[in-house]
PDB file of C-alpha atoms in Angstrom:
ATOM      1  CA  MET A   1    -179.787 -63.013  15.481  1.00 40.00           C
ATOM      2  CA  GLN A   2    -180.318 -59.364  16.405  1.00 39.00           C
ATOM      3  CA  GLU A   3    -180.682 -57.908  19.882  1.00 42.00           C
ATOM      4  CA  PRO A   4    -181.816 -54.521  21.286  1.00 40.00           C
ATOM      5  CA  ARG A   5    -179.037 -51.943  21.196  1.00 43.00           C
ATOM      6  CA  HIS A   6    -177.836 -49.259  23.595  1.00 43.00           C
ATOM      7  CA  GLY A   7    -176.406 -46.890  20.955  1.00 42.00           C
ATOM      8  CA  ALA A   8    -177.149 -43.167  21.066  1.00 43.00           C
ATOM      9  CA  ASP A   9    -178.754 -43.341  17.615  1.00 50.00           C
ATOM     10  CA  MET A  10    -180.765 -46.496  17.006  1.00 60.00           C
ATOM     11  CA  THR A  11    -180.541 -46.130  13.216  1.00 88.00           C
ATOM     12  CA  ASP A  12    -178.236 -48.709  11.631  1.00 94.00           C
ATOM     13  CA  ILE A  13    -175.331 -47.049   9.829  1.00 96.00           C
ATOM     14  CA  LEU A  14    -173.722 -50.351   8.809  1.00 97.00           C
ATOM     15  CA  VAL A  15    -175.519 -53.471   7.586  1.00 97.00           C
ATOM     16  CA  VAL A  16    -173.541 -56.552   6.551  1.00 97.00           C
ATOM     17  CA  GLU A  17    -175.453 -59.463   5.014  1.00 97.00           C
ATOM     18  CA  GLY A  18    -174.155 -62.857   3.884  1.00 97.00           C
ATOM     19  CA  LEU A  19    -170.525 -61.722   3.781  1.00 97.00           C
ATOM     20  CA  SER A  20    -168.042 -64.354   2.614  1.00 97.00           C
ATOM     21  CA  LYS A  21    -164.396 -64.132   1.599  1.00 96.00           C
ATOM     22  CA  VAL A  22    -162.452 -66.916  -0.098  1.00 94.00           C
ATOM     23  CA  PHE A  23    -158.665 -66.716  -0.562  1.00 91.00           C
ATOM     24  CA  PRO A  24    -156.777 -68.873  -3.073  1.00 87.00           C
ATOM     25  CA  ALA A  25    -154.775 -71.606  -1.364  1.00 75.00           C
ATOM     26  CA  SER A  26    -150.987 -71.461  -1.214  1.00 65.00           C
ATOM     27  CA  ARG A  27    -148.960 -73.553  -3.627  1.00 48.00           C
ATOM     28  CA  ALA A  28    -148.094 -75.973  -0.832  1.00 44.00           C
ATOM     29  CA  ILE A  29    -151.757 -76.668  -0.171  1.00 51.00           C
ATOM     30  CA  GLN A  30    -152.484 -76.876  -3.888  1.00 49.00           C
ATOM     31  CA  ARG A  31    -150.129 -79.841  -4.101  1.00 44.00           C
ATOM     32  CA  GLY A  32    -152.342 -81.823  -1.742  1.00 49.00           C
ATOM     33  CA  ALA A  33    -154.242 -84.927  -2.745  1.00 50.00           C
ATOM     34  CA  ASN A  34    -157.422 -82.974  -3.365  1.00 54.00           C
ATOM     35  CA  GLY A  35    -155.769 -80.535  -5.723  1.00 54.00           C
ATOM     36  CA  LYS A  36    -156.385 -76.810  -5.301  1.00 63.00           C
ATOM     37  CA  ARG A  37    -158.252 -75.955  -2.125  1.00 76.00           C
ATOM     38  CA  ASP A  38    -159.356 -72.395  -1.456  1.00 84.00           C
ATOM     39  CA  VAL A  39    -159.510 -70.990   2.064  1.00 87.00           C
ATOM     40  CA  LYS A  40    -162.849 -69.567   3.209  1.00 90.00           C
ATOM     41  CA  ALA A  41    -161.784 -66.926   5.744  1.00 94.00           C
ATOM     42  CA  VAL A  42    -165.293 -65.496   6.260  1.00 96.00           C
ATOM     43  CA  ASP A  43    -168.419 -67.588   5.802  1.00 95.00           C
ATOM     44  CA  ASN A  44    -171.898 -66.036   5.470  1.00 96.00           C
ATOM     45  CA  VAL A  45    -171.453 -63.365   8.160  1.00 97.00           C
ATOM     46  CA  SER A  46    -174.307 -60.942   8.895  1.00 97.00           C
ATOM     47  CA  PHE A  47    -174.555 -58.131  11.447  1.00 97.00           C
ATOM     48  CA  SER A  48    -175.560 -54.499  11.819  1.00 96.00           C
ATOM     49  CA  LEU A  49    -174.222 -51.530  13.749  1.00 97.00           C
ATOM     50  CA  ALA A  50    -176.196 -48.552  15.020  1.00 96.00           C
ATOM     51  CA  GLY A  51    -175.062 -44.963  15.431  1.00 95.00           C
ATOM     52  CA  GLY A  52    -173.177 -44.513  18.702  1.00 95.00           C
ATOM     53  CA  GLU A  53    -172.968 -48.267  19.292  1.00 96.00           C
ATOM     54  CA  THR A  54    -169.988 -50.567  19.839  1.00 97.00           C
ATOM     55  CA  LEU A  55    -170.173 -54.065  18.416  1.00 97.00           C
ATOM     56  CA  GLY A  56    -167.385 -56.294  19.696  1.00 97.00           C
ATOM     57  CA  LEU A  57    -166.076 -58.956  17.341  1.00 96.00           C
ATOM     58  CA  VAL A  58    -164.222 -61.640  19.287  1.00 94.00           C
ATOM     59  CA  GLY A  59    -162.559 -64.923  18.435  1.00 92.00           C
ATOM     60  CA  GLU A  60    -159.232 -66.703  18.258  1.00 90.00           C
ATOM     61  CA  SER A  61    -156.513 -65.752  15.780  1.00 88.00           C
ATOM     62  CA  GLY A  62    -157.544 -66.894  12.320  1.00 89.00           C
ATOM     63  CA  SER A  63    -161.271 -66.803  13.052  1.00 92.00           C
ATOM     64  CA  GLY A  64    -161.908 -64.189  10.359  1.00 94.00           C
ATOM     65  CA  LYS A  65    -162.300 -61.052  12.480  1.00 95.00           C
ATOM     66  CA  SER A  66    -159.793 -58.830  10.689  1.00 94.00           C
ATOM     67  CA  THR A  67    -160.786 -60.120   7.257  1.00 96.00           C
ATOM     68  CA  THR A  68    -164.375 -59.144   8.045  1.00 97.00           C
ATOM     69  CA  ALA A  69    -163.215 -55.641   8.971  1.00 95.00           C
ATOM     70  CA  TYR A  70    -161.082 -55.279   5.843  1.00 95.00           C
ATOM     71  CA  CYS A  71    -164.037 -56.367   3.705  1.00 96.00           C
ATOM     72  CA  VAL A  72    -166.218 -53.717   5.358  1.00 96.00           C
ATOM     73  CA  LEU A  73    -163.633 -51.085   4.465  1.00 95.00           C
ATOM     74  CA  GLN A  74    -163.201 -52.604   0.981  1.00 94.00           C
ATOM     75  CA  LEU A  75    -159.496 -53.033   1.622  1.00 93.00           C
ATOM     76  CA  VAL A  76    -160.208 -56.661   0.724  1.00 94.00           C
ATOM     77  CA  PRO A  77    -162.967 -57.300  -1.849  1.00 94.00           C
ATOM     78  CA  PRO A  78    -165.591 -59.751  -0.539  1.00 96.00           C
ATOM     79  CA  THR A  79    -166.372 -62.877  -2.511  1.00 96.00           C
ATOM     80  CA  GLU A  80    -170.082 -62.759  -1.681  1.00 96.00           C
ATOM     81  CA  GLY A  81    -172.539 -60.669   0.304  1.00 96.00           C
ATOM     82  CA  SER A  82    -173.598 -57.049   0.675  1.00 96.00           C
ATOM     83  CA  ILE A  83    -172.194 -54.209   2.795  1.00 97.00           C
ATOM     84  CA  THR A  84    -174.280 -51.072   3.171  1.00 97.00           C
ATOM     85  CA  PHE A  85    -172.784 -48.080   4.976  1.00 97.00           C
ATOM     86  CA  MET A  86    -174.933 -44.998   5.542  1.00 95.00           C
ATOM     87  CA  GLY A  87    -177.122 -46.041   2.627  1.00 93.00           C
ATOM     88  CA  VAL A  88    -174.232 -46.679   0.203  1.00 95.00           C
ATOM     89  CA  ASP A  89    -173.749 -50.135  -1.311  1.00 96.00           C
ATOM     90  CA  LEU A  90    -169.987 -50.426  -0.819  1.00 96.00           C
ATOM     91  CA  VAL A  91    -169.615 -53.615  -2.835  1.00 95.00           C
ATOM     92  CA  ASN A  92    -171.151 -52.243  -6.030  1.00 94.00           C
ATOM     93  CA  CYS A  93    -170.574 -48.489  -5.828  1.00 93.00           C
ATOM     94  CA  GLY A  94    -168.123 -46.611  -8.031  1.00 92.00           C
ATOM     95  CA  ARG A  95    -164.666 -45.467  -6.962  1.00 91.00           C
ATOM     96  CA  SER A  96    -165.733 -41.877  -6.307  1.00 91.00           C
ATOM     97  CA  ASP A  97    -168.649 -42.983  -4.110  1.00 93.00           C
ATOM     98  CA  LEU A  98    -166.376 -45.381  -2.231  1.00 93.00           C
ATOM     99  CA  LYS A  99    -163.820 -42.633  -1.627  1.00 91.00           C
ATOM    100  CA  ARG A 100    -166.537 -40.370  -0.218  1.00 92.00           C
ATOM    101  CA  ALA A 101    -167.798 -43.180   2.014  1.00 94.00           C
ATOM    102  CA  ARG A 102    -164.309 -43.806   3.343  1.00 91.00           C
ATOM    103  CA  ARG A 103    -164.222 -40.310   4.806  1.00 93.00           C
ATOM    104  CA  ASP A 104    -166.820 -41.547   7.288  1.00 96.00           C
ATOM    105  CA  MET A 105    -165.174 -44.879   8.145  1.00 96.00           C
ATOM    106  CA  GLN A 106    -161.647 -45.230   9.438  1.00 96.00           C
ATOM    107  CA  ILE A 107    -159.498 -47.870  11.124  1.00 95.00           C
ATOM    108  CA  VAL A 108    -157.038 -48.106  14.014  1.00 95.00           C
ATOM    109  CA  PHE A 109    -154.661 -50.972  13.278  1.00 90.00           C
ATOM    110  CA  GLN A 110    -153.284 -53.480  15.750  1.00 84.00           C
ATOM    111  CA  ASP A 111    -149.591 -52.613  15.756  1.00 81.00           C
ATOM    112  CA  PRO A 112    -148.708 -48.930  16.293  1.00 76.00           C
ATOM    113  CA  TYR A 113    -145.076 -49.744  15.466  1.00 79.00           C
ATOM    114  CA  SER A 114    -145.837 -50.799  11.885  1.00 83.00           C
ATOM    115  CA  SER A 115    -148.942 -48.715  11.125  1.00 85.00           C
ATOM    116  CA  LEU A 116    -147.127 -45.362  11.467  1.00 89.00           C
ATOM    117  CA  ASP A 117    -144.568 -44.419   8.818  1.00 90.00           C
ATOM    118  CA  PRO A 118    -141.241 -43.868  10.677  1.00 89.00           C
ATOM    119  CA  ARG A 119    -140.125 -41.408   7.987  1.00 92.00           C
ATOM    120  CA  MET A 120    -143.023 -39.037   8.654  1.00 94.00           C
ATOM    121  CA  SER A 121    -143.534 -36.573  11.474  1.00 95.00           C
ATOM    122  CA  ILE A 122    -146.474 -36.951  13.843  1.00 96.00           C
ATOM    123  CA  ALA A 123    -148.088 -33.914  12.221  1.00 96.00           C
ATOM    124  CA  SER A 124    -147.753 -35.395   8.727  1.00 96.00           C
ATOM    125  CA  ILE A 125    -149.144 -38.742   9.866  1.00 96.00           C
ATOM    126  CA  ILE A 126    -152.242 -37.200  11.447  1.00 96.00           C
ATOM    127  CA  ALA A 127    -152.795 -34.794   8.550  1.00 96.00           C
ATOM    128  CA  GLU A 128    -152.419 -37.479   5.869  1.00 95.00           C
ATOM    129  CA  PRO A 129    -156.190 -38.250   5.568  1.00 95.00           C
ATOM    130  CA  LEU A 130    -156.842 -34.517   5.145  1.00 96.00           C
ATOM    131  CA  VAL A 131    -154.282 -34.359   2.352  1.00 95.00           C
ATOM    132  CA  VAL A 132    -155.584 -37.491   0.607  1.00 93.00           C
ATOM    133  CA  HIS A 133    -159.150 -36.188   0.657  1.00 94.00           C
ATOM    134  CA  ARG A 134    -158.087 -32.602  -0.109  1.00 94.00           C
ATOM    135  CA  VAL A 135    -159.617 -31.145   3.022  1.00 94.00           C
ATOM    136  CA  GLY A 136    -158.482 -27.639   4.001  1.00 93.00           C
ATOM    137  CA  ASP A 137    -155.229 -25.818   3.345  1.00 95.00           C
ATOM    138  CA  ARG A 138    -151.862 -26.042   5.084  1.00 94.00           C
ATOM    139  CA  HIS A 139    -152.864 -23.678   7.879  1.00 95.00           C
ATOM    140  CA  SER A 140    -156.209 -25.333   8.641  1.00 96.00           C
ATOM    141  CA  ARG A 141    -154.594 -28.775   8.594  1.00 96.00           C
ATOM    142  CA  ARG A 142    -151.977 -27.602  11.080  1.00 95.00           C
ATOM    143  CA  GLU A 143    -154.738 -26.353  13.379  1.00 96.00           C
ATOM    144  CA  ARG A 144    -156.654 -29.586  12.960  1.00 97.00           C
ATOM    145  CA  VAL A 145    -153.559 -31.581  13.972  1.00 96.00           C
ATOM    146  CA  ARG A 146    -153.306 -29.509  17.163  1.00 96.00           C
ATOM    147  CA  GLU A 147    -156.977 -30.150  17.928  1.00 96.00           C
ATOM    148  CA  LEU A 148    -156.599 -33.882  17.386  1.00 97.00           C
ATOM    149  CA  LEU A 149    -153.474 -34.156  19.534  1.00 96.00           C
ATOM    150  CA  ASP A 150    -155.325 -32.396  22.332  1.00 96.00           C
ATOM    151  CA  LEU A 151    -158.309 -34.705  21.820  1.00 95.00           C
ATOM    152  CA  VAL A 152    -156.179 -37.824  22.398  1.00 95.00           C
ATOM    153  CA  GLY A 153    -154.313 -36.320  25.362  1.00 94.00           C
ATOM    154  CA  MET A 154    -151.019 -35.300  23.739  1.00 94.00           C
ATOM    155  CA  GLN A 155    -149.240 -31.949  23.648  1.00 93.00           C
ATOM    156  CA  SER A 156    -149.144 -30.035  20.371  1.00 91.00           C
ATOM    157  CA  GLU A 157    -145.360 -29.665  20.787  1.00 90.00           C
ATOM    158  CA  VAL A 158    -144.877 -33.311  19.758  1.00 93.00           C
ATOM    159  CA  ALA A 159    -146.198 -32.646  16.239  1.00 94.00           C
ATOM    160  CA  HIS A 160    -142.722 -32.230  14.720  1.00 94.00           C
ATOM    161  CA  ARG A 161    -141.317 -35.403  16.275  1.00 94.00           C
ATOM    162  CA  SER A 162    -141.143 -38.896  14.713  1.00 92.00           C
ATOM    163  CA  PRO A 163    -142.950 -42.064  15.857  1.00 92.00           C
ATOM    164  CA  SER A 164    -139.674 -43.660  17.000  1.00 90.00           C
ATOM    165  CA  GLU A 165    -139.531 -41.186  19.901  1.00 92.00           C
ATOM    166  CA  PHE A 166    -142.743 -42.505  21.480  1.00 91.00           C
ATOM    167  CA  SER A 167    -143.959 -45.531  23.383  1.00 90.00           C
ATOM    168  CA  GLY A 168    -146.477 -48.018  22.010  1.00 88.00           C
ATOM    169  CA  GLY A 169    -149.328 -46.397  23.909  1.00 90.00           C
ATOM    170  CA  GLN A 170    -148.412 -42.926  22.652  1.00 92.00           C
ATOM    171  CA  ARG A 171    -148.138 -44.211  19.085  1.00 92.00           C
ATOM    172  CA  GLN A 172    -151.586 -45.738  19.369  1.00 93.00           C
ATOM    173  CA  ARG A 173    -152.932 -42.346  20.477  1.00 94.00           C
ATOM    174  CA  VAL A 174    -151.409 -40.878  17.320  1.00 95.00           C
ATOM    175  CA  ALA A 175    -153.069 -43.620  15.265  1.00 95.00           C
ATOM    176  CA  ILE A 176    -156.408 -42.800  16.897  1.00 96.00           C
ATOM    177  CA  ALA A 177    -155.911 -39.091  16.162  1.00 96.00           C
ATOM    178  CA  ARG A 178    -155.238 -39.925  12.508  1.00 96.00           C
ATOM    179  CA  ALA A 179    -158.402 -42.042  12.355  1.00 96.00           C
ATOM    180  CA  LEU A 180    -160.447 -39.104  13.674  1.00 97.00           C
ATOM    181  CA  ALA A 181    -159.011 -36.475  11.325  1.00 97.00           C
ATOM    182  CA  LEU A 182    -161.993 -36.554   8.929  1.00 96.00           C
ATOM    183  CA  ASN A 183    -164.691 -36.716  11.642  1.00 96.00           C
ATOM    184  CA  PRO A 184    -165.755 -40.284  10.757  1.00 96.00           C
ATOM    185  CA  LYS A 185    -168.997 -41.909  11.865  1.00 97.00           C
ATOM    186  CA  LEU A 186    -167.477 -45.406  12.115  1.00 97.00           C
ATOM    187  CA  VAL A 187    -164.076 -46.409  13.499  1.00 97.00           C
ATOM    188  CA  ILE A 188    -162.908 -49.997  13.216  1.00 97.00           C
ATOM    189  CA  CYS A 189    -160.552 -50.883  16.053  1.00 96.00           C
ATOM    190  CA  ASP A 190    -158.530 -53.938  15.014  1.00 94.00           C
ATOM    191  CA  GLU A 191    -156.949 -55.319  18.208  1.00 91.00           C
ATOM    192  CA  PRO A 192    -155.962 -51.776  19.294  1.00 90.00           C
ATOM    193  CA  THR A 193    -154.679 -52.864  22.726  1.00 87.00           C
ATOM    194  CA  SER A 194    -152.905 -56.130  21.936  1.00 81.00           C
ATOM    195  CA  SER A 195    -149.477 -54.544  21.386  1.00 76.00           C
ATOM    196  CA  VAL A 196    -149.355 -52.584  24.667  1.00 79.00           C
ATOM    197  CA  ASP A 197    -149.096 -53.649  28.296  1.00 82.00           C
ATOM    198  CA  VAL A 198    -152.067 -54.026  30.646  1.00 83.00           C
ATOM    199  CA  SER A 199    -151.853 -50.569  32.244  1.00 81.00           C
ATOM    200  CA  VAL A 200    -151.749 -48.885  28.832  1.00 87.00           C
ATOM    201  CA  GLN A 201    -154.617 -51.082  27.619  1.00 89.00           C
ATOM    202  CA  ALA A 202    -156.886 -49.499  30.223  1.00 90.00           C
ATOM    203  CA  GLN A 203    -155.826 -45.993  29.137  1.00 91.00           C
ATOM    204  CA  ILE A 204    -156.568 -46.738  25.478  1.00 93.00           C
ATOM    205  CA  ILE A 205    -159.959 -48.277  26.314  1.00 93.00           C
ATOM    206  CA  ASN A 206    -160.921 -45.277  28.447  1.00 93.00           C
ATOM    207  CA  LEU A 207    -159.783 -42.890  25.699  1.00 95.00           C
ATOM    208  CA  LEU A 208    -161.879 -44.703  23.094  1.00 96.00           C
ATOM    209  CA  LYS A 209    -164.938 -44.583  25.340  1.00 95.00           C
ATOM    210  CA  ASP A 210    -164.450 -40.884  26.072  1.00 95.00           C
ATOM    211  CA  LEU A 211    -164.125 -40.140  22.347  1.00 96.00           C
ATOM    212  CA  GLN A 212    -167.248 -42.139  21.602  1.00 96.00           C
ATOM    213  CA  ASP A 213    -169.241 -40.190  24.169  1.00 95.00           C
ATOM    214  CA  GLU A 214    -167.897 -36.862  22.932  1.00 95.00           C
ATOM    215  CA  LEU A 215    -168.096 -37.479  19.186  1.00 95.00           C
ATOM    216  CA  GLY A 216    -170.956 -39.987  18.877  1.00 95.00           C
ATOM    217  CA  LEU A 217    -168.749 -42.574  17.193  1.00 96.00           C
ATOM    218  CA  SER A 218    -169.725 -46.114  16.266  1.00 97.00           C
ATOM    219  CA  TYR A 219    -167.070 -48.777  16.824  1.00 98.00           C
ATOM    220  CA  LEU A 220    -166.509 -52.212  15.363  1.00 97.00           C
ATOM    221  CA  PHE A 221    -164.135 -53.398  18.069  1.00 97.00           C
ATOM    222  CA  ILE A 222    -162.049 -56.480  17.288  1.00 96.00           C
ATOM    223  CA  SER A 223    -160.143 -58.530  19.847  1.00 92.00           C
ATOM    224  CA  HIS A 224    -159.265 -62.094  20.813  1.00 88.00           C
ATOM    225  CA  ASP A 225    -159.748 -61.087  24.469  1.00 86.00           C
ATOM    226  CA  LEU A 226    -163.384 -61.497  25.520  1.00 87.00           C
ATOM    227  CA  SER A 227    -162.934 -59.542  28.752  1.00 86.00           C
ATOM    228  CA  ILE A 228    -161.727 -56.447  26.857  1.00 90.00           C
ATOM    229  CA  VAL A 229    -164.536 -56.788  24.329  1.00 92.00           C
ATOM    230  CA  TYR A 230    -167.043 -57.106  27.192  1.00 92.00           C
ATOM    231  CA  THR A 231    -165.725 -53.942  28.827  1.00 92.00           C
ATOM    232  CA  MET A 232    -165.899 -52.009  25.576  1.00 94.00           C
ATOM    233  CA  SER A 233    -169.023 -53.255  23.809  1.00 95.00           C
ATOM    234  CA  ASP A 234    -172.790 -52.859  23.800  1.00 96.00           C
ATOM    235  CA  ARG A 235    -173.162 -56.100  21.852  1.00 97.00           C
ATOM    236  CA  ILE A 236    -170.761 -58.956  21.127  1.00 96.00           C
ATOM    237  CA  ALA A 237    -170.445 -61.213  18.084  1.00 97.00           C
ATOM    238  CA  VAL A 238    -168.359 -64.352  18.566  1.00 96.00           C
ATOM    239  CA  MET A 239    -166.520 -65.704  15.503  1.00 96.00           C
ATOM    240  CA  GLN A 240    -165.208 -69.220  14.962  1.00 95.00           C
ATOM    241  CA  ARG A 241    -163.696 -70.493  11.715  1.00 94.00           C
ATOM    242  CA  GLY A 242    -165.105 -67.610   9.721  1.00 95.00           C
ATOM    243  CA  GLU A 243    -168.654 -67.802  11.090  1.00 96.00           C
ATOM    244  CA  ILE A 244    -170.539 -65.834  13.749  1.00 97.00           C
ATOM    245  CA  VAL A 245    -171.605 -68.530  16.209  1.00 96.00           C
ATOM    246  CA  GLU A 246    -173.189 -66.207  18.787  1.00 96.00           C
ATOM    247  CA  ILE A 247    -174.337 -62.592  18.881  1.00 96.00           C
ATOM    248  CA  GLY A 248    -176.191 -60.628  21.539  1.00 96.00           C
ATOM    249  CA  GLU A 249    -176.040 -58.098  24.343  1.00 96.00           C
ATOM    250  CA  ALA A 250    -172.608 -57.981  25.984  1.00 95.00           C
ATOM    251  CA  GLU A 251    -174.008 -58.921  29.390  1.00 94.00           C
ATOM    252  CA  GLN A 252    -175.905 -61.904  28.009  1.00 93.00           C
ATOM    253  CA  VAL A 253    -172.989 -63.243  25.938  1.00 93.00           C
ATOM    254  CA  PHE A 254    -170.524 -62.822  28.786  1.00 91.00           C
ATOM    255  CA  ARG A 255    -172.700 -64.096  31.643  1.00 90.00           C
ATOM    256  CA  ARG A 256    -175.035 -66.559  29.907  1.00 93.00           C
ATOM    257  CA  PRO A 257    -173.383 -67.793  26.690  1.00 93.00           C
ATOM    258  CA  VAL A 258    -175.362 -70.274  24.621  1.00 94.00           C
ATOM    259  CA  ASN A 259    -172.526 -71.545  22.421  1.00 93.00           C
ATOM    260  CA  GLN A 260    -169.860 -73.972  23.609  1.00 93.00           C
ATOM    261  CA  TYR A 261    -167.096 -72.075  21.805  1.00 93.00           C
ATOM    262  CA  THR A 262    -168.050 -68.891  23.686  1.00 93.00           C
ATOM    263  CA  ARG A 263    -167.877 -70.861  26.952  1.00 92.00           C
ATOM    264  CA  THR A 264    -164.403 -72.029  25.976  1.00 90.00           C
ATOM    265  CA  LEU A 265    -163.272 -68.444  25.362  1.00 88.00           C
ATOM    266  CA  LEU A 266    -164.714 -67.431  28.734  1.00 87.00           C
ATOM    267  CA  SER A 267    -162.860 -70.208  30.516  1.00 84.00           C
ATOM    268  CA  SER A 268    -159.565 -68.550  29.552  1.00 77.00           C
ATOM    269  CA  VAL A 269    -160.526 -65.169  31.081  1.00 73.00           C
ATOM    270  CA  PRO A 270    -158.956 -64.632  34.543  1.00 66.00           C
ATOM    271  CA  ARG A 271    -161.562 -64.273  37.282  1.00 53.00           C
ATOM    272  CA  ARG A 272    -160.207 -60.915  38.377  1.00 41.00           C
ATOM    273  CA  ARG A 273    -161.120 -59.472  34.964  1.00 46.00           C
ATOM    274  CA  HIS A 274    -164.776 -60.548  35.096  1.00 42.00           C
ATOM    275  CA  VAL A 275    -165.803 -57.128  36.374  1.00 41.00           C
ATOM    276  CA  ARG A 276    -167.483 -54.573  34.158  1.00 46.00           C
ATOM    277  CA  THR A 277    -167.825 -50.985  35.330  1.00 44.00           C
ATOM    278  CA  ASP A 278    -170.765 -49.119  33.847  1.00 47.00           C
ATOM    279  CA  ARG A 279    -169.555 -46.230  31.719  1.00 44.00           C
ATOM    280  CA  ALA A 280    -172.057 -43.753  33.125  1.00 40.00           C
ATOM    281  CA  ALA A 281    -170.974 -44.516  36.694  1.00 36.00           C
ATOM    282  CA  ARG A 282    -167.301 -43.737  36.131  1.00 35.00           C
ATOM    283  CA  PRO A 283    -166.248 -40.140  36.753  1.00 32.00           C
ATOM    284  CA  GLY A 284    -164.237 -38.559  33.984  1.00 33.00           C
ATOM    285  CA  THR A 285    -165.433 -40.834  31.175  1.00 31.00           C
TER     286      THR A 285
END
């Protein structure tokens, strides 16, 4: 099921078709009466993402959201299906082509306390993608780090400090800066607000929206919280037990869901959070 999009560029940059991922069962499960039973984490998932668009992927823990994202990035090899990113077949391409494609797709992980190496300085963390992909020299990387810190609302003076000196929200800003180092087209946000408190959640969401407007980014935004996904997304895909059970415009999915599981998710959203402010109407975003 595909719906009209509100992205700045209506050309699809990511197309996922028939994606499935099966993990071998644990030894404990293998001892069951039925013998070895594999776990199908993702089951025949299909969706697309346009330039400048945000697709929200929502569902309970264990529904397959993160596995889907990791398959898109080829951090986890899919069992079946095709993934095409900016015209490149990620499943069947060679290592050099995959490395080039990864310059244009990055990820912000859920936990800023574990995703940043405590032994590295903020500058080294943000510059790491530049080093891995051999972009620039030491001087240009240092300047790029300053630009990125400014972009996410942090002072350049913090570059020499370590992650342990910062709050969860500040660490997530560093993680976002690192994800933007190579000027990607696609950023996967894997529960980027779940490890921070409510007030910081709003700051991170607003920052992501501002960056999208400024840089023309596409987001695959993952969360178990439908109200946050609604606030962030142009379209929403609802996952249950590895399958997409509903996909459509954010307003339609949130206000007029057709699937019972989506209605169940909505029933857990506090009434006070059922308000969506249009991005264009908010000053400063």
